[in-house]
PDB file of C-alpha atoms in Angstrom:
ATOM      1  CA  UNK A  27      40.628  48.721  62.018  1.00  0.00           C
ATOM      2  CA  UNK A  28      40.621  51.679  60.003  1.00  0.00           C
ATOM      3  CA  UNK A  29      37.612  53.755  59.217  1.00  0.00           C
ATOM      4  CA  UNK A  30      36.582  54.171  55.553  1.00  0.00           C
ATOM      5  CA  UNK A  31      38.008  57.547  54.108  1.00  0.00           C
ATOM      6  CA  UNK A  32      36.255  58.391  50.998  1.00  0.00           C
ATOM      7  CA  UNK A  33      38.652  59.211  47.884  1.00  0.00           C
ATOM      8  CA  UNK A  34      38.015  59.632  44.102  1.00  0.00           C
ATOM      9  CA  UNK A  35      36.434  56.032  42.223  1.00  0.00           C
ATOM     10  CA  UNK A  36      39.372  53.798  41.120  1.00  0.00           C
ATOM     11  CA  UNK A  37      39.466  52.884  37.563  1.00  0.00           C
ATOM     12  CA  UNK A  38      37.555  50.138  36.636  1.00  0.00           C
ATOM     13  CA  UNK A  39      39.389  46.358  36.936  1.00  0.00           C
ATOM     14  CA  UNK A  40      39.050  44.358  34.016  1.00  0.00           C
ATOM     15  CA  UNK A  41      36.958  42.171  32.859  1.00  0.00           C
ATOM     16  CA  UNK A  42      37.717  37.948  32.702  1.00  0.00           C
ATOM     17  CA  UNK A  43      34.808  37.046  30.605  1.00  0.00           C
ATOM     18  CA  UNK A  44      31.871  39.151  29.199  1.00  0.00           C
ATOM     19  CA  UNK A  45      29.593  37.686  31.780  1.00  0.00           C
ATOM     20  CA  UNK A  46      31.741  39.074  34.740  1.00  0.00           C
ATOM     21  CA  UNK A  47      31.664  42.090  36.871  1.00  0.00           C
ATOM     22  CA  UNK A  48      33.957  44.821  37.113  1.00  0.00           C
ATOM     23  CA  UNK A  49      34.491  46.564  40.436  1.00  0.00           C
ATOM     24  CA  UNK A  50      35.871  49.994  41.496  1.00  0.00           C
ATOM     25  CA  UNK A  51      36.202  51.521  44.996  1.00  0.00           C
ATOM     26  CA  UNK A  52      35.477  54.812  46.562  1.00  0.00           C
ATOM     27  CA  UNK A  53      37.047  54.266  49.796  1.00  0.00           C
ATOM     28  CA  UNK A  54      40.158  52.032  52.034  1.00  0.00           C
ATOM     29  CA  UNK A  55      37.786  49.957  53.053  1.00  0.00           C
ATOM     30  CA  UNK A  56      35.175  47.217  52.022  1.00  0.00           C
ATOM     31  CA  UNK A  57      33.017  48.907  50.085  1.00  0.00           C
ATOM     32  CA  UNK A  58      33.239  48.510  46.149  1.00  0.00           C
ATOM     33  CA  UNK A  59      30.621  49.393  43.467  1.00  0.00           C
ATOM     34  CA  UNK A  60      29.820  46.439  41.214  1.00  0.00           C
ATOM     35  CA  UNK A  61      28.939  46.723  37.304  1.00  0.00           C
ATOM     36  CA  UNK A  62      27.783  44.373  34.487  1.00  0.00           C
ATOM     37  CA  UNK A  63      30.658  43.730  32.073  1.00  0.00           C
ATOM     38  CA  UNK A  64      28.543  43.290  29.067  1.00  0.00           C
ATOM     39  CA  UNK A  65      25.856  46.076  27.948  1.00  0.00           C
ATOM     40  CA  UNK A  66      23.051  43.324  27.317  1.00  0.00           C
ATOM     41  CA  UNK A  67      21.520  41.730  24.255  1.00  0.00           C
ATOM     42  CA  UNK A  68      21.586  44.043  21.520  1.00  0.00           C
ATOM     43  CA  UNK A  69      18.919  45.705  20.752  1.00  0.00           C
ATOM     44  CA  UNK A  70      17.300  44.961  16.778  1.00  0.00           C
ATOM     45  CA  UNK A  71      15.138  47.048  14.923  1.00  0.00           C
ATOM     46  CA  UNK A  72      12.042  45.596  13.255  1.00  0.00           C
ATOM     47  CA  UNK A  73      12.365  44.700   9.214  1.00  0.00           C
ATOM     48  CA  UNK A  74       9.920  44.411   6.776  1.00  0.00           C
ATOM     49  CA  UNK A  75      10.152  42.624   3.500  1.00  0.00           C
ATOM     50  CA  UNK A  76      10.013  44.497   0.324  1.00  0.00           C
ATOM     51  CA  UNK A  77       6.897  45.296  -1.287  1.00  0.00           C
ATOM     52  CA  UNK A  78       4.654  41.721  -3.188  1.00  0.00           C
ATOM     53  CA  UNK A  79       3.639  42.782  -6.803  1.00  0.00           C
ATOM     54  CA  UNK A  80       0.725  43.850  -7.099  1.00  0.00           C
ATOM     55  CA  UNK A  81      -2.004  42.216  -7.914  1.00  0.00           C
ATOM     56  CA  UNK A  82      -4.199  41.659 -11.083  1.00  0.00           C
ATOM     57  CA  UNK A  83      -7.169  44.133 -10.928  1.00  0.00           C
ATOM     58  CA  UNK A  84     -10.700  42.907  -9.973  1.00  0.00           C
ATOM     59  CA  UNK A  85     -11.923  44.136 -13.086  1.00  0.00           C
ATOM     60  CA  UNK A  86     -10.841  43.517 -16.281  1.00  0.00           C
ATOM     61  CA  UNK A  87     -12.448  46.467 -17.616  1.00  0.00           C
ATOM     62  CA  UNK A  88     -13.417  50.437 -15.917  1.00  0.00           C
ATOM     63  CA  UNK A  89     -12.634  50.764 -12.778  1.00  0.00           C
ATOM     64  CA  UNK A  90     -11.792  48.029  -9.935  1.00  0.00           C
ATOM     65  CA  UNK A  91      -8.972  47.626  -7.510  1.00  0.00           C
ATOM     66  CA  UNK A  92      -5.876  45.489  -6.597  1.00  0.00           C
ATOM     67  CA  UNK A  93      -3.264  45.146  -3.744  1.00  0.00           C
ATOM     68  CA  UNK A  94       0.269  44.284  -2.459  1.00  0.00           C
ATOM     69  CA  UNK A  95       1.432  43.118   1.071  1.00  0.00           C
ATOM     70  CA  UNK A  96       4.571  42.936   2.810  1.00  0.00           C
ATOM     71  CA  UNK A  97       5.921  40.688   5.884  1.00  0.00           C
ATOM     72  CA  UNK A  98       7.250  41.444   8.919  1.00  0.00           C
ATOM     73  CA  UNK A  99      10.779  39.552   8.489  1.00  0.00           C
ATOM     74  CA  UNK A 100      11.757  40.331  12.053  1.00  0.00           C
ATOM     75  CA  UNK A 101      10.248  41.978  14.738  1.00  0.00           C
ATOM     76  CA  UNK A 102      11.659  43.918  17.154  1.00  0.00           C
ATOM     77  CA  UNK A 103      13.997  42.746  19.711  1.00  0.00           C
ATOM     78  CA  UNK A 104      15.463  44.016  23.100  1.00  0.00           C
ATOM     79  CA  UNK A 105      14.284  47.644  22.830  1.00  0.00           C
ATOM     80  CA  UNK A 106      14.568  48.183  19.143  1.00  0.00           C
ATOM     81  CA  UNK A 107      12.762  50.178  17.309  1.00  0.00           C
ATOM     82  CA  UNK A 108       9.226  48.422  16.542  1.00  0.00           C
ATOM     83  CA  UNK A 109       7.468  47.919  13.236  1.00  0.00           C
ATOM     84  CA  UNK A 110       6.757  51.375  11.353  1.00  0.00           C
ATOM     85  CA  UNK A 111       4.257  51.333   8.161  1.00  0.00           C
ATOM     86  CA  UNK A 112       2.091  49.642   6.814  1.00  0.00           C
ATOM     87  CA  UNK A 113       1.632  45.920   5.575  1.00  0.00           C
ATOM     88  CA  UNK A 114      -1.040  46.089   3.222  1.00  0.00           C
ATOM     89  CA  UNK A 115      -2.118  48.835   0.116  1.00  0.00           C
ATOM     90  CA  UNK A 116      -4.982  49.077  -1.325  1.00  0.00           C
ATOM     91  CA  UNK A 117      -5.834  51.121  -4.596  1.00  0.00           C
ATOM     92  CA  UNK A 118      -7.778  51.692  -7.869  1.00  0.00           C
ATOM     93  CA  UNK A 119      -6.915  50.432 -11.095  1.00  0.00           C
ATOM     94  CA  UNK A 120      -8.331  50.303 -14.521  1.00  0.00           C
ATOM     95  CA  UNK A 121      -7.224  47.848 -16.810  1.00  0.00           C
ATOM     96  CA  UNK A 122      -8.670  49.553 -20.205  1.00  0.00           C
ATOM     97  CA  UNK A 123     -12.050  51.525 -19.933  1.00  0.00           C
ATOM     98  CA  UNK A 124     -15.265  49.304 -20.982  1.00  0.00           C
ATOM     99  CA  UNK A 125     -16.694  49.842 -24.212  1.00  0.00           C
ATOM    100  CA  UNK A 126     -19.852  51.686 -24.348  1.00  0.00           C
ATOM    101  CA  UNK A 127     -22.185  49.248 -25.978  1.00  0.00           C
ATOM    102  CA  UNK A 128     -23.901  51.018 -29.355  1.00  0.00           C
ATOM    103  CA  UNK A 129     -27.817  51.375 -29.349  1.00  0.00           C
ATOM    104  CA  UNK A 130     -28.927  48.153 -30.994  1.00  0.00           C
ATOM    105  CA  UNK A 131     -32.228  48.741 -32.730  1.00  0.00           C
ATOM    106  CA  UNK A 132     -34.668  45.502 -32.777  1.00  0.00           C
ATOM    107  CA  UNK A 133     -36.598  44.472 -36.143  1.00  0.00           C
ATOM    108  CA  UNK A 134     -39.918  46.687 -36.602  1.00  0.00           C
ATOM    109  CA  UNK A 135     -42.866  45.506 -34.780  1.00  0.00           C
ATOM    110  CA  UNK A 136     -46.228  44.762 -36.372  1.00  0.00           C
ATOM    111  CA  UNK A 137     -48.233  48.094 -36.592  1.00  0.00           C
ATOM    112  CA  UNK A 138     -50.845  48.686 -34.208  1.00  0.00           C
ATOM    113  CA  UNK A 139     -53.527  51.168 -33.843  1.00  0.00           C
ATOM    114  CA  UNK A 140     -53.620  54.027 -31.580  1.00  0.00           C
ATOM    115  CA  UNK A 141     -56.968  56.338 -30.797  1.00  0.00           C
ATOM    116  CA  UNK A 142     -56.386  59.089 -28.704  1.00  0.00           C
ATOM    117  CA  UNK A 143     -58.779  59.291 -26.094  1.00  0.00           C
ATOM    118  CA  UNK A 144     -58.153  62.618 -24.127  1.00  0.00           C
ATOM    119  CA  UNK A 145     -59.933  65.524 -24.478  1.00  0.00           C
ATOM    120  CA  UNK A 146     -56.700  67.446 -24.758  1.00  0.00           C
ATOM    121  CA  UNK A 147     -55.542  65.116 -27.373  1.00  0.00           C
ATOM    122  CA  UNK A 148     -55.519  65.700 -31.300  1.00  0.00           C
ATOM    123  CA  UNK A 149     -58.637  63.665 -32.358  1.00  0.00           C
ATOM    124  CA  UNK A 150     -56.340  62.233 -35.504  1.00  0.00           C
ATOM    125  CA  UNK A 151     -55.907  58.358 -35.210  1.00  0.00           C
ATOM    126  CA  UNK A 152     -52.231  57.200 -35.306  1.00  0.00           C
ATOM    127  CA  UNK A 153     -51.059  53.926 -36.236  1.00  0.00           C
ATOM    128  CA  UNK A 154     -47.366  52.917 -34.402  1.00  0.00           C
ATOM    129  CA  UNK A 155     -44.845  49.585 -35.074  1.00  0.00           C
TER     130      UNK A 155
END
């Protein structure tokens, strides 16, 4: 029997099928160093859709707000990198501003008669409508 005498690593052998291992030895001997032939699964990144359209503004007029979404078309597998942003925005809109409504003056009341009753007031008598 001879003893194991350690040398550089032998190449690599080849490989029959993805699934098998490839060997290489340090030594004459029985020992051997075993290795996967295939890296793994592939690792795949997370993807998000593109951006909905917006949509319509809660108000139709002054100030309101509307949103968009996107999906999350695949997520991440085997490592890769994960989802990164967001899904969902949110913002302000205006669609047109709202018309200020114009003072709108009623029809004239009947008159009625006022009489000052404070000392501090003019002792005149008023009449208002």
């Amino acid at each position: 029997e001879v003893d194991c005498q350690w040398t550089e690593w032998s190449s690599w052998t080849d490989c029959a099928t993805p699934n098998d291992q490839s060997t290489r030895q340090p030594c004459i001997g029985d020992m051997k160093e075993t290795r996967p032939c295939s890296p793994g699964p592939t690792p795949e990144d997370c993807q998000l859709s593109e951006w909905h359209e917006w949509s319509e503004c809660s108000s139709p007029c002054g100030p309101g707000e509307h949103s968009r979404f996107r999906k999350v078309v695949q997520e991440a597998l085997h490592d890769g990198r994960p989802c990164d942003g967001v899904i969902h925005e949110t913002e302000t809109c205006e669609v047109r501003p709202c018309d200020s409504m114009d003072c709108q003056l009623s029809e004239w009341s009947e008159w009625s008669f006022v009489n000052p009753t404070e000392e501090d007031a003019p002792q005149t008598d008023q009449w208002f409508r």
